[in-house]
Short mmCIF file of C-alpha atoms in Angstrom, two decimals:
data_model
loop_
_atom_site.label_atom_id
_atom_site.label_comp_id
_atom_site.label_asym_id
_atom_site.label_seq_id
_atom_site.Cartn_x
_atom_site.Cartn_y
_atom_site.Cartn_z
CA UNK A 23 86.85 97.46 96.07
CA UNK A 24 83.99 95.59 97.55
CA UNK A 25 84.56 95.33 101.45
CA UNK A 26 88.44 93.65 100.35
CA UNK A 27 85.61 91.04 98.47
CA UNK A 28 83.74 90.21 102.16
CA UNK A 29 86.57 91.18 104.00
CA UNK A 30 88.42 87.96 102.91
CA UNK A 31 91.63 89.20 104.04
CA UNK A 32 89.97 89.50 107.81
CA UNK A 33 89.02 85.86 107.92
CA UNK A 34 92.53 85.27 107.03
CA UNK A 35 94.51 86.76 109.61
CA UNK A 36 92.10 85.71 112.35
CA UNK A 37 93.49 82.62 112.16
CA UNK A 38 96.80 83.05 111.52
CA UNK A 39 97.64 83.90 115.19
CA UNK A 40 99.54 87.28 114.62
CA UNK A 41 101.27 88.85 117.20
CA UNK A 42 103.96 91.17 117.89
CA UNK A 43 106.72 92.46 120.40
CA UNK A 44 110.39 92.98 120.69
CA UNK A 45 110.77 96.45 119.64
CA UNK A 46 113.67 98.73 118.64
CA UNK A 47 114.23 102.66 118.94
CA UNK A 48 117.59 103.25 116.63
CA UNK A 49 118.53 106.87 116.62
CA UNK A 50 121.42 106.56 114.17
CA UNK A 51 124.10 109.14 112.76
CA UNK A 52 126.01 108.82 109.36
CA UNK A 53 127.78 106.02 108.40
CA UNK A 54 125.69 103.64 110.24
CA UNK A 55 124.23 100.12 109.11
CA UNK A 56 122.21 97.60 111.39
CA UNK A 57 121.80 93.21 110.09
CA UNK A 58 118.41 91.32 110.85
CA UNK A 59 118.93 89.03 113.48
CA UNK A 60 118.55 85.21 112.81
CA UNK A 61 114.53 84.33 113.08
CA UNK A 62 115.49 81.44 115.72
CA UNK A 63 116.75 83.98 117.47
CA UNK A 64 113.88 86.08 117.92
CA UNK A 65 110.92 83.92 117.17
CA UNK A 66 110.94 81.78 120.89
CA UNK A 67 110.75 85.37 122.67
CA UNK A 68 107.91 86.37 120.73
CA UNK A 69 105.48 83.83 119.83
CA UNK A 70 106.83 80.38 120.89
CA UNK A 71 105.96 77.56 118.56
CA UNK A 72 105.32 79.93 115.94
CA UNK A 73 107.39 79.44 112.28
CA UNK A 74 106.97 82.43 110.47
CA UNK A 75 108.58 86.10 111.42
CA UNK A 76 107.88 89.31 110.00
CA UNK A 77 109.95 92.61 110.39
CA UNK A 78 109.10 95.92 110.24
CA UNK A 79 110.90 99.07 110.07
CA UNK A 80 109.41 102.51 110.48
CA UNK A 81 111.44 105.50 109.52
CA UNK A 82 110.57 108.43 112.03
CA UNK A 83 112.94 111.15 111.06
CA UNK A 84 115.42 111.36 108.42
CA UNK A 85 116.01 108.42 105.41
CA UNK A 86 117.88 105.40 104.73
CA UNK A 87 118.21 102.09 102.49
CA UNK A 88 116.85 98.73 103.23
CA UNK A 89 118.00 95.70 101.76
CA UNK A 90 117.77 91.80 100.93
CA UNK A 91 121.31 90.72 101.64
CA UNK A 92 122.17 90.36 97.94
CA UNK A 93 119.55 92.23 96.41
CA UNK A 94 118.86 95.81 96.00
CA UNK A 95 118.61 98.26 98.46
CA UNK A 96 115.12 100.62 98.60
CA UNK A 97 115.13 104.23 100.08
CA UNK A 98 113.00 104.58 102.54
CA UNK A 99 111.99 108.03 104.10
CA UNK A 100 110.58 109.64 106.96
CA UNK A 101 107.14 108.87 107.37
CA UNK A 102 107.14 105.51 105.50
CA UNK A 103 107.34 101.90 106.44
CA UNK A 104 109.50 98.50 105.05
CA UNK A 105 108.17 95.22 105.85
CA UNK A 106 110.04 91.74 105.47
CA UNK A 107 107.84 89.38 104.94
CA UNK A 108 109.81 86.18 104.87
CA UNK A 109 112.16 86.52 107.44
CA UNK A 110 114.99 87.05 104.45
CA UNK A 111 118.28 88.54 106.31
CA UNK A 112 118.17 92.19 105.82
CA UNK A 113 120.31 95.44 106.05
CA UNK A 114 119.32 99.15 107.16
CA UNK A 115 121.37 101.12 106.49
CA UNK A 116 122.34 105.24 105.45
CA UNK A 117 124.52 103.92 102.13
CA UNK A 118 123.05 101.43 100.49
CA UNK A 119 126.98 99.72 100.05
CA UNK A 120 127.65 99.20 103.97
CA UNK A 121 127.51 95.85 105.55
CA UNK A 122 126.57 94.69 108.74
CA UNK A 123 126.58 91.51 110.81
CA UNK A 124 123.82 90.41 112.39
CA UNK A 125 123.76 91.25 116.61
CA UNK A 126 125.34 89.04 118.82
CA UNK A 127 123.07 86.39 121.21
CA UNK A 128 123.93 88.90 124.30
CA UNK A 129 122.95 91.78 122.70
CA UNK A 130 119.25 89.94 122.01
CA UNK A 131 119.35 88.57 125.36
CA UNK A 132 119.61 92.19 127.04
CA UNK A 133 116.81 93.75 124.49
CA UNK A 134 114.58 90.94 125.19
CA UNK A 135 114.86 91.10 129.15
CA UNK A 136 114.45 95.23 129.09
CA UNK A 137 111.73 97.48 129.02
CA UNK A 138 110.26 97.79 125.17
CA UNK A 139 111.31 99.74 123.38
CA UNK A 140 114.82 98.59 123.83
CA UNK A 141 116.33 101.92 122.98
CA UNK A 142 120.24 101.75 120.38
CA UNK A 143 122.36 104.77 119.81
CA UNK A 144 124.40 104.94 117.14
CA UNK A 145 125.09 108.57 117.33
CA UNK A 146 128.33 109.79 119.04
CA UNK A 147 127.88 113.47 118.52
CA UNK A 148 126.34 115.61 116.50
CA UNK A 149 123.19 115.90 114.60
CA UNK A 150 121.31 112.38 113.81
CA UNK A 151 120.49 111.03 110.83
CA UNK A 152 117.77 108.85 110.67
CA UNK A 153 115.33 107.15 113.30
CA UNK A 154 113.56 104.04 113.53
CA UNK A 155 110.96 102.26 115.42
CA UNK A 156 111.52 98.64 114.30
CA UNK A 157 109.74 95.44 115.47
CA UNK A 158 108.77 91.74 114.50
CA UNK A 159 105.43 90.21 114.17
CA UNK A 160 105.24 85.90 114.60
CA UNK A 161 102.82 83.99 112.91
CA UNK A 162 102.15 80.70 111.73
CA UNK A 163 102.94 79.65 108.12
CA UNK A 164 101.68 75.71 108.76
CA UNK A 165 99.54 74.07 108.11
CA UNK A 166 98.71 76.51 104.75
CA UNK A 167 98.98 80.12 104.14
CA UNK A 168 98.34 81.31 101.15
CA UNK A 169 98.93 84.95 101.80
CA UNK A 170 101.98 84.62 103.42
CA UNK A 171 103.29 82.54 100.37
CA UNK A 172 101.54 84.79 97.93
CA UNK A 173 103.61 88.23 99.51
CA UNK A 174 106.70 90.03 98.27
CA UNK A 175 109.88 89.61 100.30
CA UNK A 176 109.82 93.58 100.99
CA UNK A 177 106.49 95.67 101.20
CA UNK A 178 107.23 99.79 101.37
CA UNK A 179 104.00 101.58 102.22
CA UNK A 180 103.45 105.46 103.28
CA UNK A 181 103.80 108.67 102.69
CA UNK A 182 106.73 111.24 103.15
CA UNK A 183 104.33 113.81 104.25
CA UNK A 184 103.04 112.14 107.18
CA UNK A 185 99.37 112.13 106.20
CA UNK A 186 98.88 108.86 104.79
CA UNK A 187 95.89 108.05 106.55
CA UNK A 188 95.91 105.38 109.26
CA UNK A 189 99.78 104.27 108.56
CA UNK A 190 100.02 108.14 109.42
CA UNK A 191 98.46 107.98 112.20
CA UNK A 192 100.75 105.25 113.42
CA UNK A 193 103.62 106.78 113.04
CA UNK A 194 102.54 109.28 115.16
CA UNK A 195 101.09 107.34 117.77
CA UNK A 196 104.65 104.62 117.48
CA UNK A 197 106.91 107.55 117.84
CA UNK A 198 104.60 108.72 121.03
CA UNK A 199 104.47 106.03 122.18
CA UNK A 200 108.38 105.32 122.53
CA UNK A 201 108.99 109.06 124.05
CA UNK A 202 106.74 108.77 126.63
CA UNK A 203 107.83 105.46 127.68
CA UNK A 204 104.02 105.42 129.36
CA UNK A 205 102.60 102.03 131.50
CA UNK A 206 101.01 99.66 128.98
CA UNK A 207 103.64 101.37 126.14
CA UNK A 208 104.77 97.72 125.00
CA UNK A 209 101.00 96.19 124.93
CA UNK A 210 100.13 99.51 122.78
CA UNK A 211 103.05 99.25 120.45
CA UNK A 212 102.31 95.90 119.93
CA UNK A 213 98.53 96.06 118.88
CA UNK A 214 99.28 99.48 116.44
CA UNK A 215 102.27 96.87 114.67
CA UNK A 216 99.31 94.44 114.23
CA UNK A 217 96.96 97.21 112.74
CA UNK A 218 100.01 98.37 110.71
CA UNK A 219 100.40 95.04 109.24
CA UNK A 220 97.07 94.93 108.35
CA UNK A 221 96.87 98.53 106.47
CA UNK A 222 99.90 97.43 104.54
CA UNK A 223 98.41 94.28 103.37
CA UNK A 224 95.54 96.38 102.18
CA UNK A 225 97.11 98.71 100.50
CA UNK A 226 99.33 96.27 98.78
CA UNK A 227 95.91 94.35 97.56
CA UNK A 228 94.45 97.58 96.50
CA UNK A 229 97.23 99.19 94.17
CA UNK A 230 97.50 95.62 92.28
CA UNK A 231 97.08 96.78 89.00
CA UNK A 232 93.72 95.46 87.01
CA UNK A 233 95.55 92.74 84.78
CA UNK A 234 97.84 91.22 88.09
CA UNK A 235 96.51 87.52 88.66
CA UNK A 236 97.29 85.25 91.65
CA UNK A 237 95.92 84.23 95.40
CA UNK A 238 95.76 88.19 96.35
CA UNK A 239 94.09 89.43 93.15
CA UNK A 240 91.35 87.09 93.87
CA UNK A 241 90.72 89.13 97.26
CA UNK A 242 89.03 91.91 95.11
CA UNK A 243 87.32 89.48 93.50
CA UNK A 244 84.03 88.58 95.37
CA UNK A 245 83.07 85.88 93.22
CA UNK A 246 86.53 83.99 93.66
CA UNK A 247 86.75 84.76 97.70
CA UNK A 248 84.36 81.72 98.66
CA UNK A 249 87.22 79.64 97.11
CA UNK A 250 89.74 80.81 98.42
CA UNK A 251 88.31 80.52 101.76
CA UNK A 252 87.20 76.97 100.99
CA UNK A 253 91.47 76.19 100.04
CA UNK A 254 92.32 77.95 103.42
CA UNK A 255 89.74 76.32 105.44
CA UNK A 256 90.42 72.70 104.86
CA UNK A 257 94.01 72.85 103.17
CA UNK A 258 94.53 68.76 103.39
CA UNK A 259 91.54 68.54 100.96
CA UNK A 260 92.28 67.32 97.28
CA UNK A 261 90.82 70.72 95.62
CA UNK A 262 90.10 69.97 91.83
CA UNK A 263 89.08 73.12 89.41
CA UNK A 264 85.63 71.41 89.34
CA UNK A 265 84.90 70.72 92.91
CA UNK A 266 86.00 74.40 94.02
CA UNK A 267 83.58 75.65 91.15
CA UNK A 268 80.73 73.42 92.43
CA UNK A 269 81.27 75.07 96.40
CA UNK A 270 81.62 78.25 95.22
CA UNK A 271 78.93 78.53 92.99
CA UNK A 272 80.96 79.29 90.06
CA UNK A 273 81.58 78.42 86.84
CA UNK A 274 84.85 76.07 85.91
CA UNK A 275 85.66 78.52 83.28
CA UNK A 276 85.94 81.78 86.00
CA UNK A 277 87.21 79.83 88.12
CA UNK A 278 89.72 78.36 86.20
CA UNK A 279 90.80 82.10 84.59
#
């Protein structure tokens, strides 16, 4: 891929005013399922003003399903991540048939006002099960955004053996990061979920396959990122076929395909 076509996706999120906090260490033992909480809920503590949420959940040790409430669930295993990306109401869980309601206004209230990561136990004895460093990234949807529209509801990116280059490394550094419970741990874990994001997008874009077409196809596509700049840039513009051809410097026909 050329650069991600001029490193289209870049100019994107620069001005999409990304940001994340409110994290979540779940050690959990078997049967055990955790609901999304409601977007208002979370959205004023994170990025106030902002309309768009994003979670993320990052399985440390051990496996489990996430879900769409209504759709179906997705194993996800250690080493790997699931990302929501628009803010459906969603279900982790060890059996992908449990239910789960989403956490009560207190229980937000009490995360929010606590040192990150706000640490939940859903082990009573024994061995655990899985583990999960889970957080929420805010950013803004209006006026445009094309690549938020353009995503899946659920991205799964990683690998189970832990190497999966930087995603790898993030994992590491995340699960570090919550142990050690160091000064600064909340400003750290919030730029590495920003740089996660980021890696996921890219290798979402990059393992399109050759024939997919769409707003994220065309950002391997150098010839077609000038337009889709030009759409992002100045969204209350009446774009025609031909006038995005003639700022582009493209043909109507490629354009067009």
């Amino acid at each position: 891929m050329d650069g991600m076509a001029g490193d289209a996706l870049s100019d994107l999120l620069r001005k999409v005013r990304l940001t994340g906090a409110t994290f979540f260490d779940i050690r959990a033992q078997d049967p055990w399922a955790v609901c999304s909480p409601a977007p208002s809920s979370i959205l004023p503590k994170i990025l106030p003003g902002a309309d768009h949420l994003i979670s993320y959940h990052v399985v440390t040790a051990g496996r489990c399903f996430a879900r769409i409430v209504g759709k179906e669930a997705i194993a996800v295993e250690a080493g790997e991540v699931v990302v929501f990306t628009h803010s459906d109401p969603h279900i982790m869980s060890s059996n992908p048939e449990l239910a789960a309601d989403p956490p009560t206004a207190d229980v937000l209230e009490i995360a929010s006002a606590s040192q990150m990561p706000f640490h939940i136990n859903y082990v009573s004895d024994g061995s655990i099960s899985a583990r999960l460093v889970c957080g929420y990234l805010a950013c803004d949807a209006q006026p445009f955004n094309p690549l938020l529209d353009a995503l899946p509801p659920v991205i799964k990116a990683g690998d189970v053996k832990g190497d999966a280059g930087w995603l790898g490394q993030f994992i590491r550094l995340a699960v570090s990061e919550v142990a050690e419970k160091r000064a600064g741990s909340e400003t750290v874990l919030t730029k590495l979920s920003e740089l996660m994001f980021v890696d996921v997008l890219r290798r979402y874009v990059e393992a399109l396959p050759p024939q997919h077409t769409g707003w994220l196809a065309g950002l391997r596509d150098p010839h077609l990122c000038k337009a889709l700049a030009l759409i992002h840039d100045r969204p209350e513009h009446n774009w025609t076929v031909e006038a995005l051809a003639k700022e582009a410097a493209l043909s109507r026909t490629v354009l067009a395909e």
